[in-house]
PDB file of C-alpha atoms in Angstrom:
ATOM      1  CA  UNK A  21      -8.854 164.030  61.285  1.00 59.00           C
ATOM      2  CA  UNK A  22      -5.482 165.432  59.563  1.00 53.00           C
ATOM      3  CA  UNK A  23      -2.413 165.968  61.705  1.00 50.00           C
ATOM      4  CA  UNK A  24       1.246 166.800  61.466  1.00 48.00           C
ATOM      5  CA  UNK A  25       3.910 164.978  63.506  1.00 46.00           C
ATOM      6  CA  UNK A  26       4.950 167.788  65.989  1.00 43.00           C
ATOM      7  CA  UNK A  27       7.549 168.019  69.076  1.00 39.00           C
ATOM      8  CA  UNK A  28       5.453 168.054  72.648  1.00 40.00           C
ATOM      9  CA  UNK A  29       5.428 171.682  73.403  1.00 41.00           C
ATOM     10  CA  UNK A  30       6.323 171.371  77.184  1.00 44.00           C
ATOM     11  CA  UNK A  31       9.234 173.007  79.133  1.00 38.00           C
ATOM     12  CA  UNK A  32      10.601 169.650  79.550  1.00 54.00           C
ATOM     13  CA  UNK A  33       9.324 167.565  76.397  1.00 61.00           C
ATOM     14  CA  UNK A  34       8.957 163.907  76.651  1.00 70.00           C
ATOM     15  CA  UNK A  35      11.254 162.210  74.481  1.00 71.00           C
ATOM     16  CA  UNK A  36       9.901 158.616  73.426  1.00 71.00           C
ATOM     17  CA  UNK A  37      13.339 157.590  72.433  1.00 68.00           C
ATOM     18  CA  UNK A  38      15.832 158.645  75.208  1.00 66.00           C
ATOM     19  CA  UNK A  39      13.302 159.028  78.467  1.00 69.00           C
ATOM     20  CA  UNK A  40      12.807 155.756  80.028  1.00 72.00           C
ATOM     21  CA  UNK A  41       9.100 154.863  80.695  1.00 79.00           C
ATOM     22  CA  UNK A  42       8.060 154.395  84.139  1.00 82.00           C
ATOM     23  CA  UNK A  43       8.003 150.831  85.270  1.00 83.00           C
ATOM     24  CA  UNK A  44       4.696 148.904  84.616  1.00 86.00           C
ATOM     25  CA  UNK A  45       4.305 147.959  88.218  1.00 83.00           C
ATOM     26  CA  UNK A  46       4.477 151.426  89.415  1.00 86.00           C
ATOM     27  CA  UNK A  47       1.563 152.511  87.646  1.00 88.00           C
ATOM     28  CA  UNK A  48      -1.844 152.258  88.940  1.00 88.00           C
ATOM     29  CA  UNK A  49      -3.975 151.611  86.073  1.00 91.00           C
ATOM     30  CA  UNK A  50      -7.607 152.616  86.934  1.00 93.00           C
ATOM     31  CA  UNK A  51      -9.247 153.763  83.762  1.00 92.00           C
ATOM     32  CA  UNK A  52     -10.690 152.338  80.555  1.00 95.00           C
ATOM     33  CA  UNK A  53      -8.867 150.918  77.670  1.00 97.00           C
ATOM     34  CA  UNK A  54      -7.188 152.719  74.919  1.00 98.00           C
ATOM     35  CA  UNK A  55      -7.841 150.686  71.579  1.00 98.00           C
ATOM     36  CA  UNK A  56      -5.007 151.560  69.240  1.00 98.00           C
ATOM     37  CA  UNK A  57      -5.275 150.502  65.607  1.00 98.00           C
ATOM     38  CA  UNK A  58      -2.729 151.213  62.926  1.00 98.00           C
ATOM     39  CA  UNK A  59      -3.836 151.075  59.254  1.00 98.00           C
ATOM     40  CA  UNK A  60      -0.972 151.206  56.406  1.00 98.00           C
ATOM     41  CA  UNK A  61      -1.985 152.866  53.155  1.00 98.00           C
ATOM     42  CA  UNK A  62      -0.184 154.195  50.151  1.00 98.00           C
ATOM     43  CA  UNK A  63      -1.818 157.446  49.563  1.00 98.00           C
ATOM     44  CA  UNK A  64      -5.457 157.070  49.598  1.00 96.00           C
ATOM     45  CA  UNK A  65      -5.144 153.376  48.258  1.00 97.00           C
ATOM     46  CA  UNK A  66      -5.321 150.327  49.999  1.00 97.00           C
ATOM     47  CA  UNK A  67      -1.649 148.321  50.701  1.00 97.00           C
ATOM     48  CA  UNK A  68      -2.108 145.151  48.733  1.00 97.00           C
ATOM     49  CA  UNK A  69       1.068 143.006  48.564  1.00 96.00           C
ATOM     50  CA  UNK A  70       2.714 141.103  45.867  1.00 92.00           C
ATOM     51  CA  UNK A  71       3.177 137.505  46.504  1.00 89.00           C
ATOM     52  CA  UNK A  72       3.355 134.306  44.707  1.00 83.00           C
ATOM     53  CA  UNK A  73      -0.347 133.969  44.622  1.00 82.00           C
ATOM     54  CA  UNK A  74      -1.187 137.405  43.911  1.00 84.00           C
ATOM     55  CA  UNK A  75       0.290 140.055  41.464  1.00 86.00           C
ATOM     56  CA  UNK A  76      -0.380 142.825  44.121  1.00 89.00           C
ATOM     57  CA  UNK A  77      -1.201 146.376  43.035  1.00 96.00           C
ATOM     58  CA  UNK A  78       0.749 149.105  41.160  1.00 98.00           C
ATOM     59  CA  UNK A  79       1.581 152.354  43.137  1.00 98.00           C
ATOM     60  CA  UNK A  80       3.372 155.381  41.824  1.00 98.00           C
ATOM     61  CA  UNK A  81       5.660 157.839  44.026  1.00 98.00           C
ATOM     62  CA  UNK A  82       5.879 161.580  43.697  1.00 97.00           C
ATOM     63  CA  UNK A  83       8.141 160.974  40.644  1.00 97.00           C
ATOM     64  CA  UNK A  84       5.486 158.803  38.813  1.00 98.00           C
ATOM     65  CA  UNK A  85       7.893 155.850  39.573  1.00 98.00           C
ATOM     66  CA  UNK A  86       6.246 152.592  39.429  1.00 98.00           C
ATOM     67  CA  UNK A  87       6.350 150.056  42.395  1.00 98.00           C
ATOM     68  CA  UNK A  88       4.790 147.341  43.980  1.00 98.00           C
ATOM     69  CA  UNK A  89       5.045 146.039  47.639  1.00 98.00           C
ATOM     70  CA  UNK A  90       6.165 142.898  49.239  1.00 97.00           C
ATOM     71  CA  UNK A  91       6.797 143.766  52.811  1.00 97.00           C
ATOM     72  CA  UNK A  92       6.245 146.425  54.951  1.00 98.00           C
ATOM     73  CA  UNK A  93       7.403 146.255  58.623  1.00 98.00           C
ATOM     74  CA  UNK A  94       8.312 148.543  61.443  1.00 98.00           C
ATOM     75  CA  UNK A  95       8.570 148.613  65.005  1.00 97.00           C
ATOM     76  CA  UNK A  96       6.894 151.273  67.420  1.00 97.00           C
ATOM     77  CA  UNK A  97       7.977 151.898  71.252  1.00 96.00           C
ATOM     78  CA  UNK A  98       7.295 153.535  74.312  1.00 95.00           C
ATOM     79  CA  UNK A  99       4.056 154.820  73.736  1.00 97.00           C
ATOM     80  CA  UNK A 100       2.822 157.304  76.320  1.00 97.00           C
ATOM     81  CA  UNK A 101      -0.139 159.585  76.463  1.00 97.00           C
ATOM     82  CA  UNK A 102       0.172 163.093  77.677  1.00 97.00           C
ATOM     83  CA  UNK A 103      -2.558 164.412  79.744  1.00 97.00           C
ATOM     84  CA  UNK A 104      -4.129 167.928  79.727  1.00 97.00           C
ATOM     85  CA  UNK A 105      -2.205 168.923  82.995  1.00 95.00           C
ATOM     86  CA  UNK A 106       1.063 167.766  81.448  1.00 94.00           C
ATOM     87  CA  UNK A 107       1.373 164.475  83.027  1.00 94.00           C
ATOM     88  CA  UNK A 108       2.857 161.713  81.354  1.00 95.00           C
ATOM     89  CA  UNK A 109       1.293 157.935  81.406  1.00 96.00           C
ATOM     90  CA  UNK A 110       3.571 154.882  79.964  1.00 95.00           C
ATOM     91  CA  UNK A 111       1.889 152.511  78.129  1.00 96.00           C
ATOM     92  CA  UNK A 112       2.431 148.752  78.049  1.00 96.00           C
ATOM     93  CA  UNK A 113       3.441 146.481  76.084  1.00 95.00           C
ATOM     94  CA  UNK A 114       6.402 148.952  75.194  1.00 94.00           C
ATOM     95  CA  UNK A 115       7.270 147.481  71.911  1.00 95.00           C
ATOM     96  CA  UNK A 116       5.145 146.496  68.884  1.00 97.00           C
ATOM     97  CA  UNK A 117       6.134 145.065  65.642  1.00 97.00           C
ATOM     98  CA  UNK A 118       3.717 146.402  63.010  1.00 98.00           C
ATOM     99  CA  UNK A 119       3.674 143.895  59.897  1.00 97.00           C
ATOM    100  CA  UNK A 120       1.217 145.329  57.195  1.00 97.00           C
ATOM    101  CA  UNK A 121       1.005 142.103  55.574  1.00 95.00           C
ATOM    102  CA  UNK A 122      -1.309 141.048  58.557  1.00 96.00           C
ATOM    103  CA  UNK A 123      -3.715 144.023  58.028  1.00 96.00           C
ATOM    104  CA  UNK A 124      -4.761 146.475  60.404  1.00 97.00           C
ATOM    105  CA  UNK A 125      -2.495 146.610  63.560  1.00 98.00           C
ATOM    106  CA  UNK A 126      -4.284 146.390  66.830  1.00 98.00           C
ATOM    107  CA  UNK A 127      -3.143 146.733  70.620  1.00 98.00           C
ATOM    108  CA  UNK A 128      -4.965 147.460  73.645  1.00 98.00           C
ATOM    109  CA  UNK A 129      -3.454 149.591  76.786  1.00 98.00           C
ATOM    110  CA  UNK A 130      -4.735 150.140  80.089  1.00 96.00           C
ATOM    111  CA  UNK A 131      -4.829 153.472  81.137  1.00 97.00           C
ATOM    112  CA  UNK A 132      -5.016 155.861  84.345  1.00 96.00           C
ATOM    113  CA  UNK A 133      -8.547 157.854  84.655  1.00 96.00           C
ATOM    114  CA  UNK A 134      -7.732 161.406  83.024  1.00 96.00           C
ATOM    115  CA  UNK A 135      -8.063 163.441  79.907  1.00 98.00           C
ATOM    116  CA  UNK A 136      -5.368 163.183  77.369  1.00 98.00           C
ATOM    117  CA  UNK A 137      -4.236 165.351  74.709  1.00 97.00           C
ATOM    118  CA  UNK A 138      -1.546 163.874  72.710  1.00 97.00           C
ATOM    119  CA  UNK A 139       0.027 160.297  72.231  1.00 98.00           C
ATOM    120  CA  UNK A 140       3.429 159.867  71.541  1.00 97.00           C
ATOM    121  CA  UNK A 141       5.829 157.097  70.578  1.00 97.00           C
ATOM    122  CA  UNK A 142       8.881 156.129  68.390  1.00 97.00           C
ATOM    123  CA  UNK A 143       9.452 154.427  65.242  1.00 98.00           C
ATOM    124  CA  UNK A 144      12.144 152.138  65.969  1.00 96.00           C
ATOM    125  CA  UNK A 145      13.826 150.638  69.082  1.00 93.00           C
ATOM    126  CA  UNK A 146      15.778 152.603  71.909  1.00 90.00           C
ATOM    127  CA  UNK A 147      19.265 152.150  72.291  1.00 83.00           C
ATOM    128  CA  UNK A 148      18.956 150.744  75.538  1.00 80.00           C
ATOM    129  CA  UNK A 149      17.226 147.640  74.212  1.00 83.00           C
ATOM    130  CA  UNK A 150      19.742 147.373  71.280  1.00 75.00           C
ATOM    131  CA  UNK A 151      22.627 146.638  73.969  1.00 72.00           C
ATOM    132  CA  UNK A 152      20.633 144.923  76.261  1.00 71.00           C
ATOM    133  CA  UNK A 153      21.239 141.165  75.197  1.00 67.00           C
ATOM    134  CA  UNK A 154      18.747 138.675  74.142  1.00 66.00           C
ATOM    135  CA  UNK A 155      15.295 139.933  74.270  1.00 79.00           C
ATOM    136  CA  UNK A 156      11.963 138.441  74.476  1.00 81.00           C
ATOM    137  CA  UNK A 157       8.394 139.381  72.961  1.00 88.00           C
ATOM    138  CA  UNK A 158       8.414 141.765  69.847  1.00 92.00           C
ATOM    139  CA  UNK A 159      12.047 142.041  70.576  1.00 89.00           C
ATOM    140  CA  UNK A 160      12.972 138.537  69.912  1.00 87.00           C
ATOM    141  CA  UNK A 161      15.535 138.067  67.360  1.00 82.00           C
ATOM    142  CA  UNK A 162      12.990 135.168  66.123  1.00 82.00           C
ATOM    143  CA  UNK A 163      11.092 137.814  64.243  1.00 86.00           C
ATOM    144  CA  UNK A 164      13.962 138.431  61.800  1.00 84.00           C
ATOM    145  CA  UNK A 165      14.364 142.085  62.638  1.00 88.00           C
ATOM    146  CA  UNK A 166      17.528 141.817  64.501  1.00 84.00           C
ATOM    147  CA  UNK A 167      20.845 142.406  62.779  1.00 76.00           C
ATOM    148  CA  UNK A 168      23.708 141.991  65.267  1.00 71.00           C
ATOM    149  CA  UNK A 169      24.991 143.320  68.458  1.00 59.00           C
ATOM    150  CA  UNK A 170      26.936 146.307  66.732  1.00 66.00           C
ATOM    151  CA  UNK A 171      24.008 147.589  64.526  1.00 72.00           C
ATOM    152  CA  UNK A 172      21.208 146.321  66.526  1.00 84.00           C
ATOM    153  CA  UNK A 173      17.485 146.089  65.310  1.00 90.00           C
ATOM    154  CA  UNK A 174      16.101 147.045  61.648  1.00 93.00           C
ATOM    155  CA  UNK A 175      13.886 149.630  62.853  1.00 95.00           C
ATOM    156  CA  UNK A 176      11.671 149.393  59.555  1.00 97.00           C
ATOM    157  CA  UNK A 177      11.706 147.502  56.499  1.00 98.00           C
ATOM    158  CA  UNK A 178      10.249 148.256  52.839  1.00 98.00           C
ATOM    159  CA  UNK A 179      10.597 145.913  50.296  1.00 98.00           C
ATOM    160  CA  UNK A 180       9.236 145.783  46.753  1.00 97.00           C
ATOM    161  CA  UNK A 181       9.642 145.524  43.012  1.00 97.00           C
ATOM    162  CA  UNK A 182      10.081 148.030  40.460  1.00 98.00           C
ATOM    163  CA  UNK A 183      10.722 148.286  36.736  1.00 98.00           C
ATOM    164  CA  UNK A 184      13.012 150.882  37.305  1.00 98.00           C
ATOM    165  CA  UNK A 185      15.286 149.321  39.963  1.00 97.00           C
ATOM    166  CA  UNK A 186      18.272 147.163  39.008  1.00 92.00           C
ATOM    167  CA  UNK A 187      17.325 143.564  38.755  1.00 93.00           C
ATOM    168  CA  UNK A 188      13.696 144.824  39.286  1.00 97.00           C
ATOM    169  CA  UNK A 189      13.786 145.051  43.188  1.00 97.00           C
ATOM    170  CA  UNK A 190      14.324 147.696  45.886  1.00 98.00           C
ATOM    171  CA  UNK A 191      15.143 146.812  49.592  1.00 97.00           C
ATOM    172  CA  UNK A 192      14.944 149.652  52.328  1.00 98.00           C
ATOM    173  CA  UNK A 193      16.217 148.058  55.854  1.00 97.00           C
ATOM    174  CA  UNK A 194      16.477 150.916  57.988  1.00 97.00           C
ATOM    175  CA  UNK A 195      18.897 150.422  61.183  1.00 94.00           C
ATOM    176  CA  UNK A 196      21.122 152.412  63.679  1.00 91.00           C
ATOM    177  CA  UNK A 197      20.262 153.197  66.989  1.00 90.00           C
ATOM    178  CA  UNK A 198      22.894 155.834  67.897  1.00 88.00           C
ATOM    179  CA  UNK A 199      25.131 158.767  66.627  1.00 91.00           C
ATOM    180  CA  UNK A 200      24.938 160.660  63.274  1.00 94.00           C
ATOM    181  CA  UNK A 201      22.846 157.751  61.648  1.00 94.00           C
ATOM    182  CA  UNK A 202      20.550 156.930  64.387  1.00 95.00           C
ATOM    183  CA  UNK A 203      17.239 155.952  62.839  1.00 96.00           C
ATOM    184  CA  UNK A 204      14.896 156.038  65.676  1.00 96.00           C
ATOM    185  CA  UNK A 205      12.382 158.709  65.331  1.00 97.00           C
ATOM    186  CA  UNK A 206       9.788 160.013  67.694  1.00 96.00           C
ATOM    187  CA  UNK A 207       6.232 160.698  66.532  1.00 97.00           C
ATOM    188  CA  UNK A 208       3.687 162.953  68.328  1.00 96.00           C
ATOM    189  CA  UNK A 209      -0.010 162.856  67.708  1.00 97.00           C
ATOM    190  CA  UNK A 210      -1.488 165.933  69.084  1.00 96.00           C
ATOM    191  CA  UNK A 211      -5.270 165.847  69.255  1.00 96.00           C
ATOM    192  CA  UNK A 212      -7.553 168.599  68.278  1.00 95.00           C
ATOM    193  CA  UNK A 213      -9.871 167.493  71.255  1.00 95.00           C
ATOM    194  CA  UNK A 214      -8.743 165.609  74.003  1.00 96.00           C
ATOM    195  CA  UNK A 215     -10.356 162.556  75.107  1.00 97.00           C
ATOM    196  CA  UNK A 216     -11.274 160.922  78.597  1.00 97.00           C
ATOM    197  CA  UNK A 217     -10.517 157.448  79.752  1.00 96.00           C
ATOM    198  CA  UNK A 218     -12.722 158.056  83.022  1.00 95.00           C
ATOM    199  CA  UNK A 219     -16.062 156.818  81.501  1.00 95.00           C
ATOM    200  CA  UNK A 220     -15.530 154.473  78.499  1.00 96.00           C
ATOM    201  CA  UNK A 221     -12.860 152.798  76.324  1.00 97.00           C
ATOM    202  CA  UNK A 222     -11.163 154.767  73.417  1.00 97.00           C
ATOM    203  CA  UNK A 223     -10.758 153.484  70.099  1.00 98.00           C
ATOM    204  CA  UNK A 224      -7.869 155.645  68.364  1.00 98.00           C
ATOM    205  CA  UNK A 225      -6.938 154.755  64.619  1.00 98.00           C
ATOM    206  CA  UNK A 226      -3.903 156.109  63.000  1.00 98.00           C
ATOM    207  CA  UNK A 227      -3.372 155.921  59.467  1.00 98.00           C
ATOM    208  CA  UNK A 228       0.076 155.647  58.079  1.00 98.00           C
ATOM    209  CA  UNK A 229       1.031 156.449  54.359  1.00 99.00           C
ATOM    210  CA  UNK A 230       4.034 154.561  52.800  1.00 99.00           C
ATOM    211  CA  UNK A 231       4.261 157.147  49.766  1.00 99.00           C
ATOM    212  CA  UNK A 232       5.879 159.401  52.633  1.00 99.00           C
ATOM    213  CA  UNK A 233       8.878 157.165  52.677  1.00 99.00           C
ATOM    214  CA  UNK A 234       9.918 158.716  49.231  1.00 99.00           C
ATOM    215  CA  UNK A 235       9.408 162.415  49.701  1.00 97.00           C
ATOM    216  CA  UNK A 236       8.114 163.461  53.276  1.00 98.00           C
ATOM    217  CA  UNK A 237      11.625 165.172  53.716  1.00 98.00           C
ATOM    218  CA  UNK A 238      14.222 164.172  51.289  1.00 98.00           C
ATOM    219  CA  UNK A 239      13.346 163.184  47.813  1.00 98.00           C
ATOM    220  CA  UNK A 240      14.143 159.449  47.006  1.00 98.00           C
ATOM    221  CA  UNK A 241      14.124 158.057  43.305  1.00 98.00           C
ATOM    222  CA  UNK A 242      13.830 154.383  43.325  1.00 98.00           C
ATOM    223  CA  UNK A 243      16.295 154.055  40.574  1.00 98.00           C
ATOM    224  CA  UNK A 244      18.742 156.174  42.318  1.00 98.00           C
ATOM    225  CA  UNK A 245      18.110 154.637  46.009  1.00 98.00           C
ATOM    226  CA  UNK A 246      17.196 150.782  45.717  1.00 97.00           C
ATOM    227  CA  UNK A 247      19.213 149.104  48.050  1.00 97.00           C
ATOM    228  CA  UNK A 248      19.810 150.259  51.494  1.00 97.00           C
ATOM    229  CA  UNK A 249      20.749 147.619  53.891  1.00 94.00           C
ATOM    230  CA  UNK A 250      23.569 149.122  55.875  1.00 92.00           C
ATOM    231  CA  UNK A 251      23.590 152.280  57.997  1.00 94.00           C
ATOM    232  CA  UNK A 252      24.426 155.602  56.443  1.00 96.00           C
ATOM    233  CA  UNK A 253      23.295 158.567  54.625  1.00 97.00           C
ATOM    234  CA  UNK A 254      20.641 157.088  52.687  1.00 98.00           C
ATOM    235  CA  UNK A 255      19.319 155.167  55.667  1.00 97.00           C
ATOM    236  CA  UNK A 256      19.113 158.427  57.653  1.00 98.00           C
ATOM    237  CA  UNK A 257      17.232 160.047  54.808  1.00 98.00           C
ATOM    238  CA  UNK A 258      14.559 157.425  54.949  1.00 99.00           C
ATOM    239  CA  UNK A 259      14.324 157.464  58.728  1.00 98.00           C
ATOM    240  CA  UNK A 260      13.642 161.327  58.488  1.00 98.00           C
ATOM    241  CA  UNK A 261      10.820 160.594  55.783  1.00 99.00           C
ATOM    242  CA  UNK A 262       9.006 157.450  57.535  1.00 99.00           C
ATOM    243  CA  UNK A 263       8.979 159.750  60.680  1.00 98.00           C
ATOM    244  CA  UNK A 264       6.272 161.644  58.753  1.00 98.00           C
ATOM    245  CA  UNK A 265       4.252 158.826  57.697  1.00 98.00           C
ATOM    246  CA  UNK A 266       1.496 159.140  60.119  1.00 98.00           C
ATOM    247  CA  UNK A 267      -0.796 161.354  58.380  1.00 96.00           C
ATOM    248  CA  UNK A 268      -4.226 161.032  59.962  1.00 94.00           C
ATOM    249  CA  UNK A 269      -6.312 159.591  63.273  1.00 96.00           C
ATOM    250  CA  UNK A 270      -9.780 159.282  64.269  1.00 96.00           C
ATOM    251  CA  UNK A 271     -11.269 158.827  67.699  1.00 96.00           C
ATOM    252  CA  UNK A 272     -14.534 156.972  68.556  1.00 87.00           C
TER     253      UNK A 272
END
């Protein structure tokens, strides 16, 4: 099923970036599990990485510029379900590292019994967690996705090689959690048909397309934009683009 990322159409839409989730211990989970999986693709092709042991695969962006992928990692945070009655259910764990080199990402969430029409989450880490001191779990600096206390977390990383890039490589390390160059982006998955967690577990698979980094909103050319490791106009454009990378869902 194809979908477009849209804003929640409610009088007071839930924002996974600024609205704090309900505390986990305040929720009475009595429904079946939501099993979420995320498959990262490059257009309609499998994502194959270039490593010291594998030459990888060559892909082409919208300009026909060739590239190979070495690293593709991003955060998703504060996932929530919106019911058909407009109620919001916070899902835990709240923070996840999606590392495409590890294959399909899988996570399971406890739910409350109900019928749900929408899944929302953020790409990146909200400002509160960026300034909350040393974190654990997915937010532990051990994972190499934390810059410093001023710039916070790296929301998404895309690294690769291209014969059109200076020195043959490109690096997109996207950070920034506040102000003009905030790189955290909301995602809304609105379902054509709601699902119920009352009687069975639900398997929801999302597909993310890495090609969206290059032209979903702003055109990005590898020879012109090949090293983004600081907060600024280029990081903002890339964040606008990756906000659109979730292109398809399937429910079982």
